[in-house]
Amino acid sequence: MRLRTYGILTDSCGAGRWRGGCGIVREYDILAEEAMLAVRVDSVKNPPWGMAGGKAGGVGRITVNPGTNHERQLQPLSDGNILKRGDVLRIETGGGGGYGHPFDRPPESVLDDVLGGFVTEDAARAEYGVAIDGDTLDPDLTRKLRAKRPPVKDFYRHGYVDSLSS
């Protein structure tokens, strides 16, 4: 195998006043004629919870030949996955859950997140109510977006709930 990509998985962090950590992405070229892979990836079906209004972290996944006609997902706990020479193996790890209402994250911090490659401009607008154009904040539009502050509950995984027993 040869490592072809290693970096931050953009938009994998749970939105929050204190956003969760981002997952990572790695891609490998398969150089051997054949390889057998065992997969052990966590947080695929149940990402880390968001708390106190924060959103859940992103999920992990394993993809062979992403973006091609031969793309396939591997099960998160599986053995005997056969890879062939020329295959590309993409591993994405989940991100951490956020804490606190995302609209309470300072707009300057969201801008830093966008410029650092942690969050996209679209996610800044949708998740944080922050309007960014290139490398600058739009304070007027941000005020308008944040005036439509969505309600939150204590915990978030696949939706907001008031208790972990929900």
XYZ file of C-alpha atoms in Angstrom:
166
model
C 0.000 0.000 0.000
C 1.040 3.581 -0.573
C -0.449 6.551 1.287
C -1.876 9.029 -1.234
C -3.917 11.374 1.027
C -3.885 12.267 4.710
C -5.784 15.204 6.152
C -8.711 16.720 8.002
C -12.199 15.464 7.142
C -14.001 18.769 6.641
C -17.430 19.136 8.289
C -16.989 16.001 10.405
C -16.886 17.956 13.677
C -20.089 18.311 15.677
C -21.301 21.906 15.580
C -21.401 23.684 18.920
C -20.248 26.675 20.935
C -17.235 24.428 21.361
C -17.189 22.316 18.227
C -16.082 18.705 18.300
C -12.782 17.610 16.846
C -12.631 16.721 13.163
C -12.136 13.217 11.867
C -9.357 12.435 9.443
C -9.300 11.014 5.946
C -6.635 8.709 4.563
C -6.462 7.187 1.092
C -4.183 4.366 0.070
C -3.256 2.930 -3.316
C -3.199 -0.862 -3.295
C 0.060 -1.995 -4.892
C -0.037 -5.733 -4.149
C -1.736 -8.129 -6.540
C -4.192 -8.949 -3.768
C -4.626 -7.919 -0.151
C -7.021 -8.991 2.583
C -8.305 -6.339 4.969
C -9.960 -6.574 8.367
C -11.956 -3.462 9.268
C -12.579 -2.106 12.769
C -14.130 1.355 12.566
C -16.191 2.885 15.354
C -18.880 5.606 15.302
C -20.386 4.523 11.987
C -24.009 4.053 13.005
C -23.861 5.922 16.300
C -21.686 9.019 16.160
C -20.512 10.762 19.342
C -23.323 12.674 21.050
C -23.597 16.440 20.991
C -24.426 17.946 24.384
C -26.064 21.084 25.787
C -27.325 22.001 22.317
C -24.263 20.847 20.371
C -24.588 18.523 17.378
C -23.245 14.989 17.021
C -19.911 14.332 15.368
C -19.674 12.952 11.853
C -19.606 9.231 11.142
C -16.728 7.076 9.979
C -16.728 4.973 6.830
C -14.493 2.794 4.693
C -14.840 3.084 0.919
C -13.059 1.176 -1.827
C -12.611 3.051 -5.127
C -14.510 6.218 -4.098
C -16.157 8.166 -6.888
C -15.867 5.395 -9.477
C -18.241 2.829 -11.004
C -16.533 0.251 -8.749
C -17.168 2.126 -5.483
C -18.199 -0.020 -2.529
C -18.601 0.504 1.191
C -17.033 -1.952 3.620
C -18.815 -2.950 6.785
C -17.385 -1.272 9.918
C -16.650 -4.607 11.609
C -15.683 -7.057 8.897
C -12.979 -9.536 7.943
C -11.813 -10.996 4.648
C -12.296 -7.879 2.514
C -10.333 -8.507 -0.690
C -8.555 -5.623 -2.393
C -6.789 -5.814 -5.771
C -3.898 -3.935 -7.334
C -5.128 -0.527 -8.472
C -7.858 -0.242 -5.851
C -8.029 2.883 -3.713
C -8.907 2.453 -0.036
C -10.441 5.524 1.655
C -10.735 5.566 5.447
C -12.739 8.340 7.118
C -12.874 8.555 10.896
C -15.761 10.121 12.791
C -15.562 13.497 14.465
C -16.333 14.529 18.029
C -19.632 15.899 19.266
C -20.108 19.617 19.868
C -20.991 21.270 23.173
C -23.305 24.259 23.528
C -25.582 25.927 20.985
C -23.751 26.385 17.656
C -25.092 29.947 17.336
C -23.096 30.829 20.480
C -19.772 30.136 18.730
C -18.181 33.520 18.029
C -18.388 34.365 14.311
C -14.610 35.010 14.262
C -14.029 31.454 15.508
C -16.288 30.078 12.773
C -14.341 32.111 10.202
C -11.107 30.609 11.567
C -12.690 27.137 11.253
C -13.561 27.811 7.602
C -10.141 29.240 6.773
C -8.481 26.285 8.542
C -10.416 23.731 6.485
C -12.439 22.340 9.403
C -15.843 23.701 8.298
C -17.185 24.710 4.864
C -18.851 28.056 4.163
C -22.146 26.185 3.651
C -21.880 24.530 7.083
C -20.908 27.855 8.679
C -24.170 29.310 7.411
C -26.410 26.279 8.066
C -25.000 25.076 11.393
C -23.627 28.248 12.995
C -25.700 31.016 11.404
C -22.519 32.703 10.172
C -22.266 34.229 6.685
C -18.792 34.079 5.167
C -17.749 35.287 1.739
C -14.280 34.044 0.845
C -12.133 35.070 3.784
C -14.382 37.679 5.395
C -17.441 37.737 7.648
C -20.688 39.337 6.555
C -21.846 40.772 9.916
C -25.242 42.037 8.670
C -26.264 38.715 7.150
C -24.874 36.863 10.188
C -27.141 38.939 12.480
C -30.127 38.100 10.269
C -29.267 34.389 10.226
C -28.724 34.251 13.974
C -32.032 36.011 14.616
C -33.622 32.704 13.471
C -31.926 30.782 16.305
C -33.232 27.202 16.229
C -34.356 25.546 19.458
C -32.133 22.805 20.897
C -32.335 20.145 23.588
C -29.764 18.627 25.927
C -28.490 15.819 23.683
C -28.134 15.254 19.942
C -27.267 12.167 17.929
C -29.725 11.614 15.087
C -31.904 14.428 16.405
C -32.359 16.442 19.584
C -33.616 14.664 22.731
C -34.016 15.697 26.383
C -32.547 12.532 27.878
C -30.288 9.710 26.800
C -33.122 7.206 27.302
C -35.116 8.773 24.426
